[in-house]
XYZ file of C-alpha atoms in Angstrom:
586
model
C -59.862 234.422 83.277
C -62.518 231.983 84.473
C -64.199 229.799 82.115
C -67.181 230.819 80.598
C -70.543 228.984 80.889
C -73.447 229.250 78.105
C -76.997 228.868 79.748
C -79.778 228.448 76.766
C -83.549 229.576 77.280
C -85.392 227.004 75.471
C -88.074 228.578 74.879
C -87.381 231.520 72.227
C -88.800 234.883 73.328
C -87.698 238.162 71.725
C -87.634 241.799 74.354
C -89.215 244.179 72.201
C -87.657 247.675 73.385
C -86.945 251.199 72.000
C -83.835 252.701 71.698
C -84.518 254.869 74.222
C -85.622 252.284 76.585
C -82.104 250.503 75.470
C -79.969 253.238 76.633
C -82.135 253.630 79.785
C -81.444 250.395 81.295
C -80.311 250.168 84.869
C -77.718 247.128 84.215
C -74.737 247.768 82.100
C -75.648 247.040 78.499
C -74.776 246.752 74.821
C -76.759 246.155 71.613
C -75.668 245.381 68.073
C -77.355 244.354 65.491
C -76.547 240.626 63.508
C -73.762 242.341 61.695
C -71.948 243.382 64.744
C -70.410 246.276 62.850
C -71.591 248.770 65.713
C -71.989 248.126 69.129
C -73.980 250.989 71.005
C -73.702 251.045 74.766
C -75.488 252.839 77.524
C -74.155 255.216 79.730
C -73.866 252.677 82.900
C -71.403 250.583 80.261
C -69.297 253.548 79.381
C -66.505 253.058 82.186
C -65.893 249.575 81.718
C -64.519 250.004 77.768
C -63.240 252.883 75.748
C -66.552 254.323 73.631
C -66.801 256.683 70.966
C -69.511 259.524 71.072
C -71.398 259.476 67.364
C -74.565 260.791 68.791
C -74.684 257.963 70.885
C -71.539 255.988 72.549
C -70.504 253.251 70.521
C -67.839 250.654 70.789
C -66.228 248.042 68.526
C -66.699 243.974 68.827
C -62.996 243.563 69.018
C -63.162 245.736 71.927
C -65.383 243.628 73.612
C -63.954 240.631 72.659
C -60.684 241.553 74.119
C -62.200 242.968 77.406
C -63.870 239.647 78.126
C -61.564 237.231 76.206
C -64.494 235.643 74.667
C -65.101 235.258 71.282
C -68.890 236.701 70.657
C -69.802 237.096 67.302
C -70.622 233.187 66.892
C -72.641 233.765 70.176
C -74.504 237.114 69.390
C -75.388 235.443 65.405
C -76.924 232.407 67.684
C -79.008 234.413 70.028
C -80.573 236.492 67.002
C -81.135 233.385 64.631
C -82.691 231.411 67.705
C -84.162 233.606 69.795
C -82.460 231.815 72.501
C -80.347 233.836 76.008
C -77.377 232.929 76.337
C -75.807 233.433 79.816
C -72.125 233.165 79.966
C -71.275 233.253 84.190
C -68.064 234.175 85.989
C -66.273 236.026 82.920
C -62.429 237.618 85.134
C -61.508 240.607 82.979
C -59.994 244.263 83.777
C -61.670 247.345 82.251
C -60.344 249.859 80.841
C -58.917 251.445 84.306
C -57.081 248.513 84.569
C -59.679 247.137 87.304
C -59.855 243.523 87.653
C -63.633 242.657 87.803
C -65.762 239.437 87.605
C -69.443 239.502 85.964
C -72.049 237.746 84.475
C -73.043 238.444 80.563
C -76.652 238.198 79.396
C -76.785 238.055 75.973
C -80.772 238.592 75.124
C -82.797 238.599 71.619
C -84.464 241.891 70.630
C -86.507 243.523 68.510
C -86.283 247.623 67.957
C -89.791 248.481 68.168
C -89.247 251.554 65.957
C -87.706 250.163 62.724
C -88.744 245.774 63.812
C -85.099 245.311 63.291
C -83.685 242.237 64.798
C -80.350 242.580 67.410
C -78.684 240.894 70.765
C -78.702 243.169 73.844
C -75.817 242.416 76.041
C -76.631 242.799 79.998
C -73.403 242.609 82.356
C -74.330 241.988 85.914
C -71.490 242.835 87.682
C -70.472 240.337 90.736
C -66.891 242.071 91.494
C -67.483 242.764 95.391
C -69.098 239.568 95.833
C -66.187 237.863 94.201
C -63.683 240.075 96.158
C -65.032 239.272 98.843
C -65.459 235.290 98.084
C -61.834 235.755 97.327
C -60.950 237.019 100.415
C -63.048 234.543 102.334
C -61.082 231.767 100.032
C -57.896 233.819 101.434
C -58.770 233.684 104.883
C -59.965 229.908 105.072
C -56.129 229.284 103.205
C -54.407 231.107 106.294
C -56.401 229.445 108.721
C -55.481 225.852 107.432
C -52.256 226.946 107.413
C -52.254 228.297 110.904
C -53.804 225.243 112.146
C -51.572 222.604 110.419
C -48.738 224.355 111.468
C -50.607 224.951 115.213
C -51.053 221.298 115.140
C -47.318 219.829 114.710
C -45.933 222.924 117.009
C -48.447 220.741 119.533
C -46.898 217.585 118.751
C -43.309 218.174 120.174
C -41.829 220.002 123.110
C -38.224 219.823 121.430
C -37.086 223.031 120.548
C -35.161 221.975 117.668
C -38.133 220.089 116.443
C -39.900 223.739 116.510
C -37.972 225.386 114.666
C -37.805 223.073 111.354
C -41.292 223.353 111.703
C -41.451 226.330 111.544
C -38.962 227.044 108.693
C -40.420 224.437 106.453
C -43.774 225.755 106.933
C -42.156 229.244 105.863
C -40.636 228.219 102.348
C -43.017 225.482 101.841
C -44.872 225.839 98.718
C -47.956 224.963 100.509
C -47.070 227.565 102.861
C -45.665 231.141 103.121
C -43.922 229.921 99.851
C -40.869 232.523 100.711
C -37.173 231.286 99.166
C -34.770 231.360 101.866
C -36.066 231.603 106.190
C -33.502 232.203 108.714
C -33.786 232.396 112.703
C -31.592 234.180 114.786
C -32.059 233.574 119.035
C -31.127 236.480 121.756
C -28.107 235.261 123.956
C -29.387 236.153 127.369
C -26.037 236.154 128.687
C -24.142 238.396 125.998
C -27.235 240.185 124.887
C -26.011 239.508 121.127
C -27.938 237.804 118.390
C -26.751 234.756 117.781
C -27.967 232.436 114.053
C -29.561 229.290 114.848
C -30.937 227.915 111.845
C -31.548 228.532 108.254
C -33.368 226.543 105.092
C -33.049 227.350 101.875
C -30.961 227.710 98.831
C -27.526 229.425 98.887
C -27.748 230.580 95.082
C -29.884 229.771 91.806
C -27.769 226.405 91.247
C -28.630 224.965 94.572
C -31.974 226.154 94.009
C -32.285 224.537 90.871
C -30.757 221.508 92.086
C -33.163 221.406 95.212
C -36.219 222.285 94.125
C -35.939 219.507 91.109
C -35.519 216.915 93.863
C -39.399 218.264 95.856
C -42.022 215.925 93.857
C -45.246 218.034 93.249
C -47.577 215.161 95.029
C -50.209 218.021 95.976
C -49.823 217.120 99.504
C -51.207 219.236 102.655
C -48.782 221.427 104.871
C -48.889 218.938 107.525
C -48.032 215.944 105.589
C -45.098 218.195 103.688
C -43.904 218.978 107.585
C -44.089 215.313 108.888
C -41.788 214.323 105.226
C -39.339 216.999 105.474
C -38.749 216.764 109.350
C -37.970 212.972 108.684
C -35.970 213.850 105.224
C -34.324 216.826 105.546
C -30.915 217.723 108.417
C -30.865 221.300 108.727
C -27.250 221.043 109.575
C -26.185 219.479 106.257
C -27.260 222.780 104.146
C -24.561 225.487 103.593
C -27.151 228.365 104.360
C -27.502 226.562 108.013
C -24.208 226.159 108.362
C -23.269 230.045 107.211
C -26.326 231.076 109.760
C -24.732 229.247 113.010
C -21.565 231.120 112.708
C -23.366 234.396 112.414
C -23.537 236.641 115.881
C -24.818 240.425 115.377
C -25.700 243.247 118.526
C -28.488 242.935 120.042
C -28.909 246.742 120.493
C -27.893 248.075 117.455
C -30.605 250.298 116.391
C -28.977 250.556 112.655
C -29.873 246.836 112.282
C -33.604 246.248 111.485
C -33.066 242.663 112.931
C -32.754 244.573 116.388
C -35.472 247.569 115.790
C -37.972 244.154 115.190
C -36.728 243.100 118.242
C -37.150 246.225 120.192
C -40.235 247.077 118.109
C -41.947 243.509 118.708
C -43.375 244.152 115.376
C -42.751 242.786 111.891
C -40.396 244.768 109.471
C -40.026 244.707 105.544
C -36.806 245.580 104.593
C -36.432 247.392 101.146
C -34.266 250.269 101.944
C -31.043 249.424 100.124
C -28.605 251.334 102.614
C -29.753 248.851 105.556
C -30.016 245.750 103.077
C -26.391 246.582 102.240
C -25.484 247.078 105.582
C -26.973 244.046 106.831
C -25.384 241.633 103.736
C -22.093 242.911 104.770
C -22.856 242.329 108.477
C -23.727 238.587 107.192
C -21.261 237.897 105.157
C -23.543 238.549 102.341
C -25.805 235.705 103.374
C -28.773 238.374 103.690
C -28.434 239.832 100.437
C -31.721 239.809 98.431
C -33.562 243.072 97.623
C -36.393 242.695 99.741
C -36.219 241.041 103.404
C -39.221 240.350 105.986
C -38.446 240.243 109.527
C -40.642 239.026 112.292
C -40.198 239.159 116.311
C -40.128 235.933 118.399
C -41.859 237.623 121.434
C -43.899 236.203 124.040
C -45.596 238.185 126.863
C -42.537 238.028 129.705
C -39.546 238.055 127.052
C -37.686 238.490 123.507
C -36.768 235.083 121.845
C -35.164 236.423 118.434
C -36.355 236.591 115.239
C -37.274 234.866 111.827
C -36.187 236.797 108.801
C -37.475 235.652 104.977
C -36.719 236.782 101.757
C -36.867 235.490 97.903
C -33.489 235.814 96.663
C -33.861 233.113 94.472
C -36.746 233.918 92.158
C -37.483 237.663 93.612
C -40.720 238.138 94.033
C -41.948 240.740 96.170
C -43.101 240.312 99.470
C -46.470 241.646 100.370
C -48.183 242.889 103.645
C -50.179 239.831 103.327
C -46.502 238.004 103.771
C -45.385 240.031 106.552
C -48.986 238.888 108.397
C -48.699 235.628 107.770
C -44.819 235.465 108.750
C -45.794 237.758 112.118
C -48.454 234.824 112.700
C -45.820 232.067 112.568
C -43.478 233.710 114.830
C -46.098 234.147 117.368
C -46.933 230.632 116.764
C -43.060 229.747 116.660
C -42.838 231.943 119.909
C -45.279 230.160 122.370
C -44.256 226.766 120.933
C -40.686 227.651 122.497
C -41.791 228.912 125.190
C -43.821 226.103 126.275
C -40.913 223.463 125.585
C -38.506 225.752 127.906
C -40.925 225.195 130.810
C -41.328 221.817 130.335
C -37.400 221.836 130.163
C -37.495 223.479 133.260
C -40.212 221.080 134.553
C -38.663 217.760 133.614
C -35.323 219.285 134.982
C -36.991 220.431 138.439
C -39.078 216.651 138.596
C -35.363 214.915 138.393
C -34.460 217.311 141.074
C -37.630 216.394 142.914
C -36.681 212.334 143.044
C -32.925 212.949 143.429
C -33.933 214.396 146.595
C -36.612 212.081 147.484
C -34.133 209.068 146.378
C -31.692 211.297 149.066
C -34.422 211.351 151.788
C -35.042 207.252 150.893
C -31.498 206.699 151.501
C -31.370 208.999 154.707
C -34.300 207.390 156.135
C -32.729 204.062 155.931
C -29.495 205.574 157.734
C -31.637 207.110 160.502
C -33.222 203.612 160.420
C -29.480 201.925 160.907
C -28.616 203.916 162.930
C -31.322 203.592 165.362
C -30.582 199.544 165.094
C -26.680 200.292 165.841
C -27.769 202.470 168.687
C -30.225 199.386 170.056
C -27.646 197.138 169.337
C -24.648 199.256 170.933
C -27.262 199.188 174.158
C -27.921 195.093 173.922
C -23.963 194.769 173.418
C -23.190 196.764 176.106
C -25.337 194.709 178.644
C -23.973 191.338 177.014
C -20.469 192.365 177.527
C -21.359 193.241 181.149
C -23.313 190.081 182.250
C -20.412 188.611 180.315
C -17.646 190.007 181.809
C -18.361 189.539 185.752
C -17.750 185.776 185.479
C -15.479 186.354 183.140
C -13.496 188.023 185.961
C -14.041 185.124 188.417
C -12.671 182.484 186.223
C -9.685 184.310 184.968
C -8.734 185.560 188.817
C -10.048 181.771 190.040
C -6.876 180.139 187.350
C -4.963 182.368 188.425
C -4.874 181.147 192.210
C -4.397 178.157 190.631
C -1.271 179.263 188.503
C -0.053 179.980 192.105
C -0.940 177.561 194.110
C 1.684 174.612 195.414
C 1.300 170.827 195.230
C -0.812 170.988 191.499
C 1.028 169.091 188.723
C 2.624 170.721 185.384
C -0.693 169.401 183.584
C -2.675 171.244 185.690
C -0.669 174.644 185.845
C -0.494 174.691 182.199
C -4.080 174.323 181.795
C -5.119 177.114 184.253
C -2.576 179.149 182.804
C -4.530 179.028 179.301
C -7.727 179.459 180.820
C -5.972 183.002 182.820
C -4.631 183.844 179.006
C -8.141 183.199 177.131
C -10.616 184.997 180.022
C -7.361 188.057 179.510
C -7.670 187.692 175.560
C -11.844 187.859 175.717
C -11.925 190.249 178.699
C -9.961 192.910 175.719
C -12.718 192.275 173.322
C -14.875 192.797 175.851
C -13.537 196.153 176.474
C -13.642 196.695 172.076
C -17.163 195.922 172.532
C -18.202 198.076 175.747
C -16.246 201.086 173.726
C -18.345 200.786 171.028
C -21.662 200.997 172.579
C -20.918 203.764 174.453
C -21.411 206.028 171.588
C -24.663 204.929 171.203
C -25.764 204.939 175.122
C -24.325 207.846 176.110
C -26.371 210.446 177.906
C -26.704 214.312 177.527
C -23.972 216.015 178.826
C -21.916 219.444 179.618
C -19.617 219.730 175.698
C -17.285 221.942 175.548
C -17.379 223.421 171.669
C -13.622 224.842 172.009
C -12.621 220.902 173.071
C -14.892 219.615 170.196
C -13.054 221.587 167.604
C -9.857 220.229 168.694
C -10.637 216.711 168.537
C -12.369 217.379 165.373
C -9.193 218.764 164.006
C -7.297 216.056 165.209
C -9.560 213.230 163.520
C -9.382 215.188 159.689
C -5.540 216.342 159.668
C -4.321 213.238 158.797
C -6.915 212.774 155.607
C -6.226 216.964 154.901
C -2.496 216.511 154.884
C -2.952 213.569 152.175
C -4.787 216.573 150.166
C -2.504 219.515 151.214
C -4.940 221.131 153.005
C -4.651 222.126 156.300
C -7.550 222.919 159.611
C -7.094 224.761 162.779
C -9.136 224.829 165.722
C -8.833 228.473 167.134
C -10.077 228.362 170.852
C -11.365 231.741 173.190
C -10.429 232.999 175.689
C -13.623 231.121 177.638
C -15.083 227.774 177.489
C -18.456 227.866 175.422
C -20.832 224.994 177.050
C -23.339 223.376 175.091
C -25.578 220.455 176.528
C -25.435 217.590 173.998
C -24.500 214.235 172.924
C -20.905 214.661 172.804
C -20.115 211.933 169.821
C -23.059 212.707 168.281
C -22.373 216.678 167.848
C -18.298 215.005 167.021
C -19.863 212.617 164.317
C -22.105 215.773 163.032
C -19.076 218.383 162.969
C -16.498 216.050 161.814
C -18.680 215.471 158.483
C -19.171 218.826 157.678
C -15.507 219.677 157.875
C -14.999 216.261 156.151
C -17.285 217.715 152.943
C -15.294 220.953 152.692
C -12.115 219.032 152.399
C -12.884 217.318 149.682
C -14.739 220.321 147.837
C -11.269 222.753 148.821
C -8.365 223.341 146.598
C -4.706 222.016 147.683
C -3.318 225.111 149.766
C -6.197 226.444 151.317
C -6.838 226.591 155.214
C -9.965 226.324 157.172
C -10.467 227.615 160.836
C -12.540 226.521 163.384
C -13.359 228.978 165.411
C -15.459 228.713 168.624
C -17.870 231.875 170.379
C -20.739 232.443 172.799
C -22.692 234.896 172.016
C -25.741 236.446 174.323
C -27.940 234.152 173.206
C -26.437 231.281 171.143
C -23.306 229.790 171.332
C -21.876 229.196 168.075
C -18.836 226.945 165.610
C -17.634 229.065 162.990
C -15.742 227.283 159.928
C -14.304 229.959 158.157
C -11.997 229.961 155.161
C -8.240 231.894 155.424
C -8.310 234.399 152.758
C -5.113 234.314 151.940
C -4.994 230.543 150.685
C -8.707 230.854 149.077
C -9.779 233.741 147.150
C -12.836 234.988 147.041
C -14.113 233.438 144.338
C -13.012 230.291 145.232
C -14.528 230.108 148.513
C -17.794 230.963 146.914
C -17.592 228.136 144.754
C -16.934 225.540 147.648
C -20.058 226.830 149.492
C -21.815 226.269 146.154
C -20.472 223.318 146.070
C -21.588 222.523 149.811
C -25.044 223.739 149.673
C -25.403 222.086 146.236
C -23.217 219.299 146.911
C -22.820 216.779 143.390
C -21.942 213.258 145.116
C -24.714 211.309 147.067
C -21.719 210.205 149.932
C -21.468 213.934 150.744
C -25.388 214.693 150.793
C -25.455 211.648 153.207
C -22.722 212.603 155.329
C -24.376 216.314 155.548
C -27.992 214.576 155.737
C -26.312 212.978 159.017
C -24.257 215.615 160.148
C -27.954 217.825 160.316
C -29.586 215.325 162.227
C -26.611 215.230 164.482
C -26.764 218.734 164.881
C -30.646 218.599 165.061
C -30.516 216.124 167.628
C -29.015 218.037 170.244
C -30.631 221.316 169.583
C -28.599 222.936 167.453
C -28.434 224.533 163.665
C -26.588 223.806 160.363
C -26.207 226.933 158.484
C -24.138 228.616 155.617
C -24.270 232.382 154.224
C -22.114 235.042 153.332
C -20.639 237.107 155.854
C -18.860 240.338 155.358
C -18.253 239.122 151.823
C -16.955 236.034 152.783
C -18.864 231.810 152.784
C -19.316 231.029 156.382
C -20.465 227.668 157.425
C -21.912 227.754 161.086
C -23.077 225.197 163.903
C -25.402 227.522 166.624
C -26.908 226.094 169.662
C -29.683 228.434 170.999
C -29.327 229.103 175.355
């Protein structure tokens, strides 16, 4: 009950009224004289207390005094010896139906015309539906502060483990939902299974007891209880927690009201003792209080789980108001996971994003070497043969000289080392000439069938090391191709090179060359009966997702290779089986 109020008129004025205009009123009222040992009321007081019918409806001062909790008679003696109101404001009580109601009580000096005896008139105004609803607006503005703490430190992370003690505090805080015990199971995509996450909470009344002792009452906000307890308390160090993450139900069993929430999307109090005991045992007895609230984590494209409540510990009921407020949460608790997948998904895709651009960085400077080796295989080339021509005369010029008569042994000697130097440089020479031919050479006929064979020949002996093993399986035809010929050898030779190293020891690869109507076309196919299925799908994972940076770059060159002369580096699955591919359009 509220406290009461006295508001004195200080100016003394007695209402002069007849009993009939007493019992007429239009406001709930009493009178008694200074005695108080009858109180009469009027017919608009009649259902707030318990009245006797004399001739006219009377009621006893204890009566009254009970209703309001107020003590009167020193107040009603007061108003009659003074002639002063007295207003007593906000008076909580119940009537007699057990209706809680809040009023104000007028008590008023008055004279009974008829007889000029003196009394106190008693006026209730009753303010219950304004104070209903001030108490609901009081409700409201509570759930909205508590939404938008809560909405607020949700905002703050993007770690889901950070969202869900969030969460769970704000659900058993005191300054919260206030519930005992909140628990959060997650759906398993994979195994479509429900699978505990995380709990808070006592296990029993001793832990309880032992827990709750340790919470100061500092009459802190929600959000500064969250920022404390996220610091303070590890989840992982409770038993309940620990109990929860070992805990993995069906996701479609429709006996379980964890999975009709789920199916539902809609919140679910639990009081039906069959499922509670069906659910405790399915637990381990972890979810074994007599009342249980369950609430969907849904968002618009998918089912996250759910957070289920209860108040094992000190049992009180849980109203609708508490399902609301836990459906709220969950929504809340929802999008706030939601959110921190995609930017899971977005940080992973942006380190994807500069992988590749550190890849194309990297590639770039290759084609850039490789330009300069090609330049310099062309400048070398010319060097060696300006270099060479004289080096020819002098070496044939000592030679003559070897031969010839009538020189001394100085002299022989000497022109014999010049002969041997101008034969040691002219093999350099040669080294060097070899070398930047690669880089010079110009388009010509290549004949794919040939290719694969000197392919083959270049891997074996680095596959034999491995126990793998290649062959090059020619037709019946040449297939011609116009290309760079050690170009398209560098490009091929680095794709077979990558799916040696990605292959198991045993299996065998075939190259195996066609022409088509309009393409002519490399095959590298694996032999199904050293690579199973299976297998051979993971090495073309592996290939078109390929882990190492040396076998991006060598595929990063092997496409421009392939690029370079017209052709196409492909992969797909062909009659069930990975099929890597090098076509060159006619």
């Amino acid at each position: 009950m509220s406290t009461a109020i006295e508001s004195r008129n200080q100016t003394p004025h007695r209402q002069r009224l007849t009993p009939i205009e007493l019992s007429h009123l239009p406001f709930p009222t009493f009178f008694t004289e200074q005695d108080c040992d009858s109180i009469v009321v009027n017919d608009l007081f009649r259902p707030y207390i318990d009245c006797e019918d004399t001739g006219q409806y009377t009621t006893s001062l204890e009566k009254l005094e009970s209703m309001f909790g107020v003590s009167l008679k020193q107040l009603i003696c007061n108003v009659i010896d003074s002639g002063a109101r007295i207003s007593l404001e906000e008076i909580n009580f119940s009537d007699c139906s057990g209706f809680m109601r809040c009023a104000t009580l007028h008590l008023i000096p008055t004279v009974v015309t008829n007889d000029g005896s003196t009394g106190c008139a008693g006026i209730l105004v009753d303010r219950t539906k304004s104070w209903r609803l001030s108490q609901r607006l009081n409700l409201v503005q509570s759930e909205l502060s508590i939404v938008s703490q809560v909405s607020a430190q949700l905002g703050a992370t993007m770690e889901a483990e950070n969202i869900l003690k969030i969460v769970l505090i704000a659900v058993t805080a005191r300054e919260g939902l206030g519930f005992n015990r909140a628990f959060v199971f997650l759906v398993d995509e994979n195994s479509r299974e429900l699978v505990g996450c995380h709990a808070i909470g006592p296990i029993n009344a001793e832990e309880a007891g032992r827990i709750w002792g340790t919470i100061p009452d500092e009459g802190k906000d929600l959000r500064s209880i969250i920022r404390s307890y996220r610091r303070s308390i590890q989840l992982s160090s409770m038993e309940t927690d620990r109990i929860v993450r070992q805990q993995i139900l069906p996701f479609d069993d429709k006996h379980s009201p964890l999975a009709n929430s789920i199916l539902s999307r809609k919140p679910i109090r639990v009081t039906d003792m069959q499922q509670l005991s069906t659910l405790a045992d399915a637990t381990g007895r972890l979810l074994c209080a007599p009342e249980l609230a369950i609430a969907p984590l849904y968002t618009r494209k998918r089912v996250l789980g759910v957070i289920a409540a209860d108040n094992l510990i000190t049992g009180r009921r849980i109203s609708e108001t508490d399902l609301e407020q836990l459906q709220m949460f969950a929504s809340q608790a929802a999008t706030a996971l939601e959110r921190a997948h995609l930017y899971e998904n977005l940080q992973s895709y942006t380190g994807k994003i500069e992988k590749v651009n550190r890849q194309l960085e990297e590639t770039q400077k290759e084609i850039i070497r490789m330009e300069k080796l090609s330049l310099m295989g062309e400048m070398t080339y010319r060097i060696a043969h300006e270099l060479r021509n004289p080096l020819t005369v002098i070496g044939g010029f000592a030679g003559l000289l070897v031969k010839s008569d009538g020189l001394s042994e100085t002299a022989i000697e000497r022109a014999e080392i010049i002969q041997k130097e101008s034969r040691r440089i002219e093999k350099h020479l040669d080294i060097l000439l070899d070398f930047s031919k690669s880089y010079s050479q110009e388009c010509e006929s290549v004949d794919l069938n040939m290719l694969a064979r000197d392919v083959v020949r270049m891997v074996e002996p680095a596959f034999l090391k491995r126990g793998i093993s290649v062959q090059s399986v020619a037709g019946d035809s040449a297939v011609i191709v116009q290309a760079h010929k050690d170009l398209l050898l560098h490009g091929l030779y680095n794709v077979v090179g990558v799916l040696g190293e990605l292959s198991p020891k045993g299996a065998l690869w075939r190259l195996i060359s066609t022409g088509e109507e309009d393409a002519s076309v490399i095959e590298v196919l694996p032999d199904d009966q050293t690579m199973d299925r299976e297998t051979a799908i993971g090495v073309l994972k592996g290939f078109v997702q390929s882990q190492t940076s040396t076998a991006d770059l060598r595929l990063a060159l092997a496409n421009e290779a392939i690029s370079y002369n017209g052709g196409h580096l492909g992969c797909e699955l062909h009659e069930q089986q990975p099929r890597i591919y090098m076509s060159f359009q006619k």
